[in-house]
PDB file of C-alpha atoms in Angstrom:
ATOM      1  CA  MET L   1     247.391 272.297 179.340  1.00  0.00           C
ATOM      2  CA  LYS L   2     244.783 269.815 179.307  1.00  0.00           C
ATOM      3  CA  LEU L   3     243.542 267.889 182.196  1.00  0.00           C
ATOM      4  CA  SER L   4     240.975 265.594 182.364  1.00  0.00           C
ATOM      5  CA  ASN L   5     239.138 263.219 185.474  1.00  0.00           C
ATOM      6  CA  GLY L   6     236.351 261.039 182.883  1.00  0.00           C
ATOM      7  CA  ILE L   7     233.708 263.985 183.946  1.00  0.00           C
ATOM      8  CA  ILE L   8     235.006 266.989 182.979  1.00  0.00           C
ATOM      9  CA  SER L   9     237.298 267.892 180.646  1.00  0.00           C
ATOM     10  CA  ILE L  10     239.424 271.563 180.862  1.00  0.00           C
ATOM     11  CA  GLU L  11     242.253 273.619 178.710  1.00  0.00           C
ATOM     12  CA  ILE L  12     244.300 276.023 180.252  1.00  0.00           C
ATOM     13  CA  ALA L  13     246.503 278.830 179.029  1.00  0.00           C
ATOM     14  CA  ASN L  14     249.989 279.276 179.871  1.00  0.00           C
ATOM     15  CA  HIS L  15     249.038 283.045 178.737  1.00  0.00           C
ATOM     16  CA  GLY L  16     247.481 284.818 182.239  1.00  0.00           C
ATOM     17  CA  ALA L  17     246.791 280.866 183.518  1.00  0.00           C
ATOM     18  CA  GLU L  18     243.109 281.393 181.908  1.00  0.00           C
ATOM     19  CA  LEU L  19     241.418 278.411 182.193  1.00  0.00           C
ATOM     20  CA  LYS L  20     240.048 278.333 178.253  1.00  0.00           C
ATOM     21  CA  SER L  21     237.875 275.258 177.749  1.00  0.00           C
ATOM     22  CA  ALA L  22     235.450 273.177 180.177  1.00  0.00           C
ATOM     23  CA  VAL L  23     233.462 269.972 178.855  1.00  0.00           C
ATOM     24  CA  LYS L  24     231.139 268.270 180.619  1.00  0.00           C
ATOM     25  CA  ASP L  25     229.095 265.581 178.501  1.00  0.00           C
ATOM     26  CA  GLY L  26     230.013 267.279 175.248  1.00  0.00           C
ATOM     27  CA  PHE L  27     228.683 270.566 176.239  1.00  0.00           C
ATOM     28  CA  GLU L  28     231.078 273.874 176.219  1.00  0.00           C
ATOM     29  CA  TYR L  29     230.828 275.340 179.610  1.00  0.00           C
ATOM     30  CA  MET L  30     233.552 278.586 178.975  1.00  0.00           C
ATOM     31  CA  TRP L  31     232.822 281.415 176.392  1.00  0.00           C
ATOM     32  CA  CYS L  32     235.347 281.029 173.378  1.00  0.00           C
ATOM     33  CA  ALA L  33     237.004 284.511 173.814  1.00  0.00           C
ATOM     34  CA  ASP L  34     235.343 285.998 170.076  1.00  0.00           C
ATOM     35  CA  GLU L  35     236.725 288.935 170.234  1.00  0.00           C
ATOM     36  CA  LYS L  36     232.914 290.421 168.287  1.00  0.00           C
ATOM     37  CA  TYR L  37     231.938 290.375 172.169  1.00  0.00           C
ATOM     38  CA  TRP L  38     234.730 289.548 174.694  1.00  0.00           C
ATOM     39  CA  ALA L  39     238.142 288.639 173.632  1.00  0.00           C
ATOM     40  CA  ARG L  40     238.505 286.666 176.949  1.00  0.00           C
ATOM     41  CA  THR L  41     237.164 283.640 178.789  1.00  0.00           C
ATOM     42  CA  SER L  42     238.538 283.448 182.591  1.00  0.00           C
ATOM     43  CA  PRO L  43     241.242 285.806 183.534  1.00  0.00           C
ATOM     44  CA  VAL L  44     242.782 286.632 186.889  1.00  0.00           C
ATOM     45  CA  LEU L  45     241.970 289.748 188.303  1.00  0.00           C
ATOM     46  CA  PHE L  46     245.730 291.343 190.047  1.00  0.00           C
ATOM     47  CA  PRO L  47     247.131 293.287 191.570  1.00  0.00           C
ATOM     48  CA  ILE L  48     243.305 295.089 191.253  1.00  0.00           C
ATOM     49  CA  VAL L  49     240.067 294.728 190.385  1.00  0.00           C
ATOM     50  CA  GLY L  50     238.094 296.871 188.009  1.00  0.00           C
ATOM     51  CA  SER L  51     239.259 300.678 187.350  1.00  0.00           C
ATOM     52  CA  LEU L  52     241.619 303.293 189.049  1.00  0.00           C
ATOM     53  CA  ASN L  53     240.365 306.489 188.996  1.00  0.00           C
ATOM     54  CA  ASN L  54     241.875 307.953 186.283  1.00  0.00           C
ATOM     55  CA  LYS L  55     243.755 304.555 186.008  1.00  0.00           C
ATOM     56  CA  LEU L  56     246.751 306.158 188.179  1.00  0.00           C
ATOM     57  CA  CYS L  57     247.512 304.644 192.257  1.00  0.00           C
ATOM     58  CA  LYS L  58     249.188 306.670 194.689  1.00  0.00           C
ATOM     59  CA  ILE L  59     251.601 304.081 196.717  1.00  0.00           C
ATOM     60  CA  GLY L  60     254.352 304.941 199.367  1.00  0.00           C
ATOM     61  CA  GLY L  61     253.440 308.432 198.126  1.00  0.00           C
ATOM     62  CA  LYS L  62     254.710 308.071 194.710  1.00  0.00           C
ATOM     63  CA  VAL L  63     251.831 307.588 191.603  1.00  0.00           C
ATOM     64  CA  TYR L  64     251.544 304.844 189.280  1.00  0.00           C
ATOM     65  CA  GLU L  65     249.480 304.290 186.152  1.00  0.00           C
ATOM     66  CA  MET L  66     247.589 300.702 185.877  1.00  0.00           C
ATOM     67  CA  SER L  67     245.271 299.878 183.635  1.00  0.00           C
ATOM     68  CA  GLN L  68     241.502 297.731 184.472  1.00  0.00           C
ATOM     69  CA  HIS L  69     241.606 294.924 186.147  1.00  0.00           C
ATOM     70  CA  GLY L  70     246.089 295.068 186.711  1.00  0.00           C
ATOM     71  CA  PHE L  71     248.149 292.655 184.608  1.00  0.00           C
ATOM     72  CA  ALA L  72     248.204 289.529 185.362  1.00  0.00           C
ATOM     73  CA  ARG L  73     246.127 288.576 182.868  1.00  0.00           C
ATOM     74  CA  ASP L  74     248.114 289.856 180.662  1.00  0.00           C
ATOM     75  CA  ASN L  75     251.236 287.845 181.451  1.00  0.00           C
ATOM     76  CA  GLY L  76     252.693 284.461 180.964  1.00  0.00           C
ATOM     77  CA  PHE L  77     252.640 281.956 183.618  1.00  0.00           C
ATOM     78  CA  GLU L  78     254.797 279.156 184.269  1.00  0.00           C
ATOM     79  CA  LEU L  79     253.570 275.830 184.876  1.00  0.00           C
ATOM     80  CA  VAL L  80     255.436 274.976 188.069  1.00  0.00           C
ATOM     81  CA  ASP L  81     253.168 271.369 189.134  1.00  0.00           C
ATOM     82  CA  SER L  82     250.786 269.389 187.480  1.00  0.00           C
ATOM     83  CA  SER L  83     249.073 265.689 188.141  1.00  0.00           C
ATOM     84  CA  GLU L  84     246.683 264.161 185.837  1.00  0.00           C
ATOM     85  CA  ALA L  85     243.904 266.266 188.003  1.00  0.00           C
ATOM     86  CA  SER L  86     245.360 269.408 188.828  1.00  0.00           C
ATOM     87  CA  ALA L  87     248.001 272.025 187.143  1.00  0.00           C
ATOM     88  CA  THR L  88     249.651 274.777 189.194  1.00  0.00           C
ATOM     89  CA  TYR L  89     250.835 278.172 187.706  1.00  0.00           C
ATOM     90  CA  GLU L  90     253.005 281.015 189.110  1.00  0.00           C
ATOM     91  CA  PHE L  91     253.860 284.302 187.930  1.00  0.00           C
ATOM     92  CA  CYS L  92     255.945 286.492 189.901  1.00  0.00           C
ATOM     93  CA  ALA L  93     256.931 290.451 189.605  1.00  0.00           C
ATOM     94  CA  ASN L  94     259.347 291.429 187.078  1.00  0.00           C
ATOM     95  CA  GLU L  95     261.157 294.373 186.003  1.00  0.00           C
ATOM     96  CA  GLU L  96     257.774 295.423 184.036  1.00  0.00           C
ATOM     97  CA  THR L  97     255.719 294.410 186.865  1.00  0.00           C
ATOM     98  CA  LEU L  98     257.636 296.710 189.386  1.00  0.00           C
ATOM     99  CA  LYS L  99     257.281 299.942 187.163  1.00  0.00           C
ATOM    100  CA  LYS L 100     253.283 299.796 187.405  1.00  0.00           C
ATOM    101  CA  TYR L 101     253.400 297.832 190.788  1.00  0.00           C
ATOM    102  CA  PRO L 102     255.960 298.442 193.497  1.00  0.00           C
ATOM    103  CA  PHE L 103     256.082 295.211 194.884  1.00  0.00           C
ATOM    104  CA  ASP L 104     257.833 292.087 194.937  1.00  0.00           C
ATOM    105  CA  PHE L 105     255.408 289.282 194.439  1.00  0.00           C
ATOM    106  CA  SER L 106     254.705 285.462 193.467  1.00  0.00           C
ATOM    107  CA  LEU L 107     251.078 284.735 192.145  1.00  0.00           C
ATOM    108  CA  LYS L 108     250.461 281.155 191.974  1.00  0.00           C
ATOM    109  CA  ILE L 109     247.091 279.823 190.752  1.00  0.00           C
ATOM    110  CA  LYS L 110     246.007 276.491 190.999  1.00  0.00           C
ATOM    111  CA  TYR L 111     242.927 274.268 188.638  1.00  0.00           C
ATOM    112  CA  THR L 112     241.644 271.162 190.382  1.00  0.00           C
ATOM    113  CA  LEU L 113     239.216 269.048 188.945  1.00  0.00           C
ATOM    114  CA  ILE L 114     236.876 267.125 191.515  1.00  0.00           C
ATOM    115  CA  GLU L 115     234.465 264.402 190.106  1.00  0.00           C
ATOM    116  CA  ASN L 116     232.401 267.633 188.158  1.00  0.00           C
ATOM    117  CA  LYS L 117     233.928 270.374 189.819  1.00  0.00           C
ATOM    118  CA  ILE L 118     236.476 273.142 189.310  1.00  0.00           C
ATOM    119  CA  LYS L 119     238.745 274.306 192.214  1.00  0.00           C
ATOM    120  CA  VAL L 120     240.229 277.733 191.532  1.00  0.00           C
ATOM    121  CA  GLU L 121     243.044 278.506 194.197  1.00  0.00           C
ATOM    122  CA  TRP L 122     244.859 281.577 194.318  1.00  0.00           C
ATOM    123  CA  TYR L 123     247.876 281.878 196.314  1.00  0.00           C
ATOM    124  CA  VAL L 124     249.470 285.329 196.686  1.00  0.00           C
ATOM    125  CA  GLU L 125     252.726 285.473 198.489  1.00  0.00           C
ATOM    126  CA  ASN L 126     254.900 289.186 199.671  1.00  0.00           C
ATOM    127  CA  LYS L 127     258.093 288.180 199.020  1.00  0.00           C
ATOM    128  CA  ASP L 128     259.117 291.916 199.632  1.00  0.00           C
ATOM    129  CA  ASN L 129     260.553 293.337 203.170  1.00  0.00           C
ATOM    130  CA  LYS L 130     257.327 295.508 203.975  1.00  0.00           C
ATOM    131  CA  ALA L 131     253.429 294.762 203.841  1.00  0.00           C
ATOM    132  CA  MET L 132     251.590 294.577 200.548  1.00  0.00           C
ATOM    133  CA  CYS L 133     248.457 295.758 199.674  1.00  0.00           C
ATOM    134  CA  PHE L 134     246.814 293.964 196.782  1.00  0.00           C
ATOM    135  CA  GLN L 135     242.805 292.926 195.353  1.00  0.00           C
ATOM    136  CA  ILE L 136     242.293 289.928 193.519  1.00  0.00           C
ATOM    137  CA  GLY L 137     239.332 288.314 191.174  1.00  0.00           C
ATOM    138  CA  ALA L 138     237.769 285.948 189.135  1.00  0.00           C
ATOM    139  CA  HIS L 139     235.964 287.023 185.805  1.00  0.00           C
ATOM    140  CA  PRO L 140     234.566 283.680 184.293  1.00  0.00           C
ATOM    141  CA  ALA L 141     232.340 283.640 181.417  1.00  0.00           C
ATOM    142  CA  PHE L 142     229.988 280.605 180.722  1.00  0.00           C
ATOM    143  CA  ASN L 143     228.165 280.122 177.369  1.00  0.00           C
ATOM    144  CA  LEU L 144     224.160 280.425 178.059  1.00  0.00           C
ATOM    145  CA  LYS L 145     221.694 277.150 176.575  1.00  0.00           C
ATOM    146  CA  ASP L 146     219.203 277.692 174.297  1.00  0.00           C
ATOM    147  CA  GLY L 147     215.760 280.152 175.137  1.00  0.00           C
ATOM    148  CA  ASP L 148     215.148 281.776 178.382  1.00  0.00           C
ATOM    149  CA  ASN L 149     218.465 281.563 181.444  1.00  0.00           C
ATOM    150  CA  PHE L 150     217.577 282.289 184.972  1.00  0.00           C
ATOM    151  CA  PHE L 151     220.558 283.561 187.836  1.00  0.00           C
ATOM    152  CA  LYS L 152     219.694 281.472 190.931  1.00  0.00           C
ATOM    153  CA  PHE L 153     221.040 282.884 194.377  1.00  0.00           C
ATOM    154  CA  ASP L 154     221.350 280.885 197.931  1.00  0.00           C
ATOM    155  CA  THR L 155     218.757 283.200 199.293  1.00  0.00           C
ATOM    156  CA  ASP L 156     215.483 284.525 199.075  1.00  0.00           C
ATOM    157  CA  SER L 157     216.023 288.058 199.846  1.00  0.00           C
ATOM    158  CA  ASP L 158     215.862 290.400 196.843  1.00  0.00           C
ATOM    159  CA  ILE L 159     219.477 291.709 195.484  1.00  0.00           C
ATOM    160  CA  THR L 160     220.971 294.823 196.092  1.00  0.00           C
ATOM    161  CA  TYR L 161     223.732 296.125 193.361  1.00  0.00           C
ATOM    162  CA  ASN L 162     225.437 299.430 192.055  1.00  0.00           C
ATOM    163  CA  LEU L 163     226.631 300.302 188.863  1.00  0.00           C
ATOM    164  CA  ILE L 164     230.066 302.055 187.961  1.00  0.00           C
ATOM    165  CA  ASN L 165     230.241 305.512 185.755  1.00  0.00           C
ATOM    166  CA  GLY L 166     231.404 305.543 182.303  1.00  0.00           C
ATOM    167  CA  SER L 167     234.906 305.907 183.468  1.00  0.00           C
ATOM    168  CA  GLY L 168     234.046 302.379 184.836  1.00  0.00           C
ATOM    169  CA  LEU L 169     233.986 304.376 188.671  1.00  0.00           C
ATOM    170  CA  TYR L 170     231.533 302.515 191.879  1.00  0.00           C
ATOM    171  CA  ASP L 171     228.646 304.477 191.631  1.00  0.00           C
ATOM    172  CA  LYS L 172     227.617 305.263 195.342  1.00  0.00           C
ATOM    173  CA  ASN L 173     224.575 306.531 194.591  1.00  0.00           C
ATOM    174  CA  SER L 174     223.182 304.043 191.236  1.00  0.00           C
ATOM    175  CA  VAL L 175     221.792 301.368 194.024  1.00  0.00           C
ATOM    176  CA  HIS L 176     219.350 299.130 192.628  1.00  0.00           C
ATOM    177  CA  THR L 177     217.640 295.810 193.662  1.00  0.00           C
ATOM    178  CA  LEU L 178     217.080 292.527 191.403  1.00  0.00           C
ATOM    179  CA  LYS L 179     213.712 290.832 191.938  1.00  0.00           C
ATOM    180  CA  ASN L 180     214.412 287.808 193.963  1.00  0.00           C
ATOM    181  CA  ASP L 181     210.993 285.216 194.060  1.00  0.00           C
ATOM    182  CA  GLY L 182     213.968 282.582 193.434  1.00  0.00           C
ATOM    183  CA  TYR L 183     214.774 282.863 189.958  1.00  0.00           C
ATOM    184  CA  VAL L 184     215.812 286.145 188.252  1.00  0.00           C
ATOM    185  CA  LYS L 185     215.463 285.956 184.501  1.00  0.00           C
ATOM    186  CA  ILE L 186     218.814 287.163 182.529  1.00  0.00           C
ATOM    187  CA  THR L 187     217.531 289.640 180.049  1.00  0.00           C
ATOM    188  CA  ASN L 188     218.855 290.975 177.344  1.00  0.00           C
ATOM    189  CA  ASP L 189     218.938 294.657 178.984  1.00  0.00           C
ATOM    190  CA  MET L 190     220.252 293.526 182.278  1.00  0.00           C
ATOM    191  CA  PHE L 191     223.785 294.743 181.581  1.00  0.00           C
ATOM    192  CA  ASP L 192     223.060 297.921 179.518  1.00  0.00           C
ATOM    193  CA  ASN L 193     225.013 299.933 181.669  1.00  0.00           C
ATOM    194  CA  ASP L 194     227.566 297.681 182.223  1.00  0.00           C
ATOM    195  CA  ALA L 195     228.428 295.485 185.734  1.00  0.00           C
ATOM    196  CA  LEU L 196     226.415 294.477 188.536  1.00  0.00           C
ATOM    197  CA  ILE L 197     228.156 295.130 191.422  1.00  0.00           C
ATOM    198  CA  ILE L 198     226.861 293.257 194.888  1.00  0.00           C
ATOM    199  CA  GLU L 199     228.516 293.841 197.968  1.00  0.00           C
ATOM    200  CA  ASN L 200     227.857 292.840 201.731  1.00  0.00           C
ATOM    201  CA  CYS L 201     228.291 289.022 201.146  1.00  0.00           C
ATOM    202  CA  GLN L 202     224.405 288.966 199.623  1.00  0.00           C
ATOM    203  CA  ALA L 203     225.724 285.861 198.160  1.00  0.00           C
ATOM    204  CA  LYS L 204     228.033 283.148 198.716  1.00  0.00           C
ATOM    205  CA  GLU L 205     226.519 280.778 195.661  1.00  0.00           C
ATOM    206  CA  VAL L 206     224.977 281.763 192.298  1.00  0.00           C
ATOM    207  CA  CYS L 207     223.363 279.433 189.937  1.00  0.00           C
ATOM    208  CA  ILE L 208     222.994 279.962 186.126  1.00  0.00           C
ATOM    209  CA  CYS L 209     219.479 277.296 185.267  1.00  0.00           C
ATOM    210  CA  THR L 210     217.950 276.501 181.647  1.00  0.00           C
ATOM    211  CA  ALA L 211     214.326 277.601 181.069  1.00  0.00           C
ATOM    212  CA  ASP L 212     212.638 274.890 183.220  1.00  0.00           C
ATOM    213  CA  ARG L 213     214.870 276.212 186.659  1.00  0.00           C
ATOM    214  CA  LYS L 214     217.405 273.591 186.452  1.00  0.00           C
ATOM    215  CA  PRO L 215     221.022 274.528 187.077  1.00  0.00           C
ATOM    216  CA  TYR L 216     223.424 274.108 185.038  1.00  0.00           C
ATOM    217  CA  VAL L 217     225.986 276.324 186.196  1.00  0.00           C
ATOM    218  CA  LYS L 218     226.955 276.927 190.479  1.00  0.00           C
ATOM    219  CA  VAL L 219     230.048 279.114 191.086  1.00  0.00           C
ATOM    220  CA  LYS L 220     231.304 279.042 194.655  1.00  0.00           C
ATOM    221  CA  PHE L 221     232.748 281.798 196.903  1.00  0.00           C
ATOM    222  CA  ASP L 222     233.311 283.435 200.394  1.00  0.00           C
ATOM    223  CA  ALA L 223     234.288 286.700 198.745  1.00  0.00           C
ATOM    224  CA  PRO L 224     233.097 290.027 200.002  1.00  0.00           C
ATOM    225  CA  LEU L 225     231.141 291.149 196.797  1.00  0.00           C
ATOM    226  CA  PHE L 226     231.048 289.530 193.529  1.00  0.00           C
ATOM    227  CA  GLY L 227     230.292 290.976 189.981  1.00  0.00           C
ATOM    228  CA  LEU L 228     227.552 290.144 187.067  1.00  0.00           C
ATOM    229  CA  TRP L 229     228.593 290.785 183.905  1.00  0.00           C
ATOM    230  CA  SER L 230     227.709 290.495 179.983  1.00  0.00           C
ATOM    231  CA  PRO L 231     229.312 293.121 177.314  1.00  0.00           C
ATOM    232  CA  ALA L 232     226.645 295.814 177.198  1.00  0.00           C
ATOM    233  CA  LYS L 233     224.238 296.602 174.750  1.00  0.00           C
ATOM    234  CA  LYS L 234     225.363 293.139 172.632  1.00  0.00           C
ATOM    235  CA  ASN L 235     223.305 290.783 173.292  1.00  0.00           C
ATOM    236  CA  ALA L 236     226.166 288.354 174.171  1.00  0.00           C
ATOM    237  CA  PRO L 237     225.751 284.988 174.373  1.00  0.00           C
ATOM    238  CA  PHE L 238     227.522 284.337 177.725  1.00  0.00           C
ATOM    239  CA  VAL L 239     227.472 285.445 181.288  1.00  0.00           C
ATOM    240  CA  CYS L 240     229.966 286.183 184.220  1.00  0.00           C
ATOM    241  CA  ILE L 241     230.066 285.357 187.318  1.00  0.00           C
ATOM    242  CA  GLU L 242     232.812 287.047 189.075  1.00  0.00           C
ATOM    243  CA  PRO L 243     233.867 286.525 192.855  1.00  0.00           C
ATOM    244  CA  TRP L 244     235.710 289.415 194.223  1.00  0.00           C
ATOM    245  CA  TRP L 245     238.265 290.385 196.852  1.00  0.00           C
ATOM    246  CA  GLY L 246     238.668 293.663 195.561  1.00  0.00           C
ATOM    247  CA  ARG L 247     236.165 296.596 194.055  1.00  0.00           C
ATOM    248  CA  CYS L 248     237.096 299.713 190.977  1.00  0.00           C
ATOM    249  CA  ASP L 249     237.810 302.710 193.150  1.00  0.00           C
ATOM    250  CA  SER L 250     234.416 304.791 193.943  1.00  0.00           C
ATOM    251  CA  ILE L 251     233.808 307.919 192.016  1.00  0.00           C
ATOM    252  CA  GLY L 252     235.923 310.972 193.563  1.00  0.00           C
ATOM    253  CA  PHE L 253     238.633 308.630 195.253  1.00  0.00           C
ATOM    254  CA  ASP L 254     241.847 310.332 195.411  1.00  0.00           C
ATOM    255  CA  GLY L 255     243.701 308.229 198.399  1.00  0.00           C
ATOM    256  CA  GLU L 256     246.835 306.152 198.637  1.00  0.00           C
ATOM    257  CA  PHE L 257     246.473 302.693 197.383  1.00  0.00           C
ATOM    258  CA  GLU L 258     246.170 301.403 200.833  1.00  0.00           C
ATOM    259  CA  GLU L 259     242.620 303.135 201.389  1.00  0.00           C
ATOM    260  CA  ARG L 260     241.133 302.220 198.824  1.00  0.00           C
ATOM    261  CA  GLU L 261     238.036 299.852 199.384  1.00  0.00           C
ATOM    262  CA  TYR L 262     238.422 296.257 199.548  1.00  0.00           C
ATOM    263  CA  VAL L 263     241.849 295.839 199.918  1.00  0.00           C
ATOM    264  CA  ASN L 264     244.338 293.046 200.838  1.00  0.00           C
ATOM    265  CA  PHE L 265     247.317 292.801 202.828  1.00  0.00           C
ATOM    266  CA  VAL L 266     249.714 290.409 203.799  1.00  0.00           C
ATOM    267  CA  GLU L 267     253.068 290.781 205.057  1.00  0.00           C
ATOM    268  CA  PRO L 268     256.768 289.948 203.973  1.00  0.00           C
ATOM    269  CA  ASN L 269     257.359 286.477 204.001  1.00  0.00           C
ATOM    270  CA  GLU L 270     253.406 285.655 204.406  1.00  0.00           C
ATOM    271  CA  THR L 271     251.043 283.861 201.438  1.00  0.00           C
ATOM    272  CA  PHE L 272     247.034 285.220 201.397  1.00  0.00           C
ATOM    273  CA  ALA L 273     245.274 282.119 200.052  1.00  0.00           C
ATOM    274  CA  VAL L 274     241.904 282.847 198.640  1.00  0.00           C
ATOM    275  CA  GLY L 275     239.896 280.758 195.830  1.00  0.00           C
ATOM    276  CA  TYR L 276     236.140 279.271 194.160  1.00  0.00           C
ATOM    277  CA  GLU L 277     234.896 276.599 192.715  1.00  0.00           C
ATOM    278  CA  ILE L 278     233.102 275.992 189.824  1.00  0.00           C
ATOM    279  CA  GLU L 279     230.516 273.578 189.724  1.00  0.00           C
ATOM    280  CA  PHE L 280     229.130 272.025 186.368  1.00  0.00           C
ATOM    281  CA  VAL L 281     225.705 269.838 186.347  1.00  0.00           C
TER     282      VAL L 281
END
């Protein structure tokens, strides 16, 4: 699916309802999914964000296996509504998802072009007869421009972050700080230990800026936490800004899914709605 409003042109794949391209003024903002670095562009993370301890989760006393970031990104979505500047995709529970996640659900993803922005909306509908717990998150990868690049946050405070261990689990004892003097330089070694996990609503807008400190990407969100990521030790030409309503398991966690940190709940026949916005400057 291709959408254009005369300012931005985007492409969306049915597979994963994944945003694959966003062009403005001749510049491609989205990573091309070259497997040399990372074979994705902007997958949705559902019904988990990050990794489970031993890839296992307990739901209703039963144990289920699920790989990192869940399964929505690896399934086909159906285009259910579209106009010149918007498109809505839907993915529903099926026999295969029920083997990993025992809930009947509908996940809709809507993309809308508004001037120089992409508005991304998620609608998680519980079609089951019991309360449903889940996580959801974004993972958009943006091409870096030539020369030095910087992050800019909508705060003057330093940014505190945690890291994950070798199994992809949150390390509560691995606490670090990004010194924020208004801009934080994106360095080759910034992601050598994988993603930076930034909790406690420390920012609601993250920009990527050029060497002269001019922003060219702004990601706006109202999420409880977010991640910053680029492939470890690859000096990749892109970075990800990831609003999350969820997070990987902490080291040693062995509880029920509903006891995981940053879990969302939606009652039967109700819909959970969140989203974020990407602005190209």
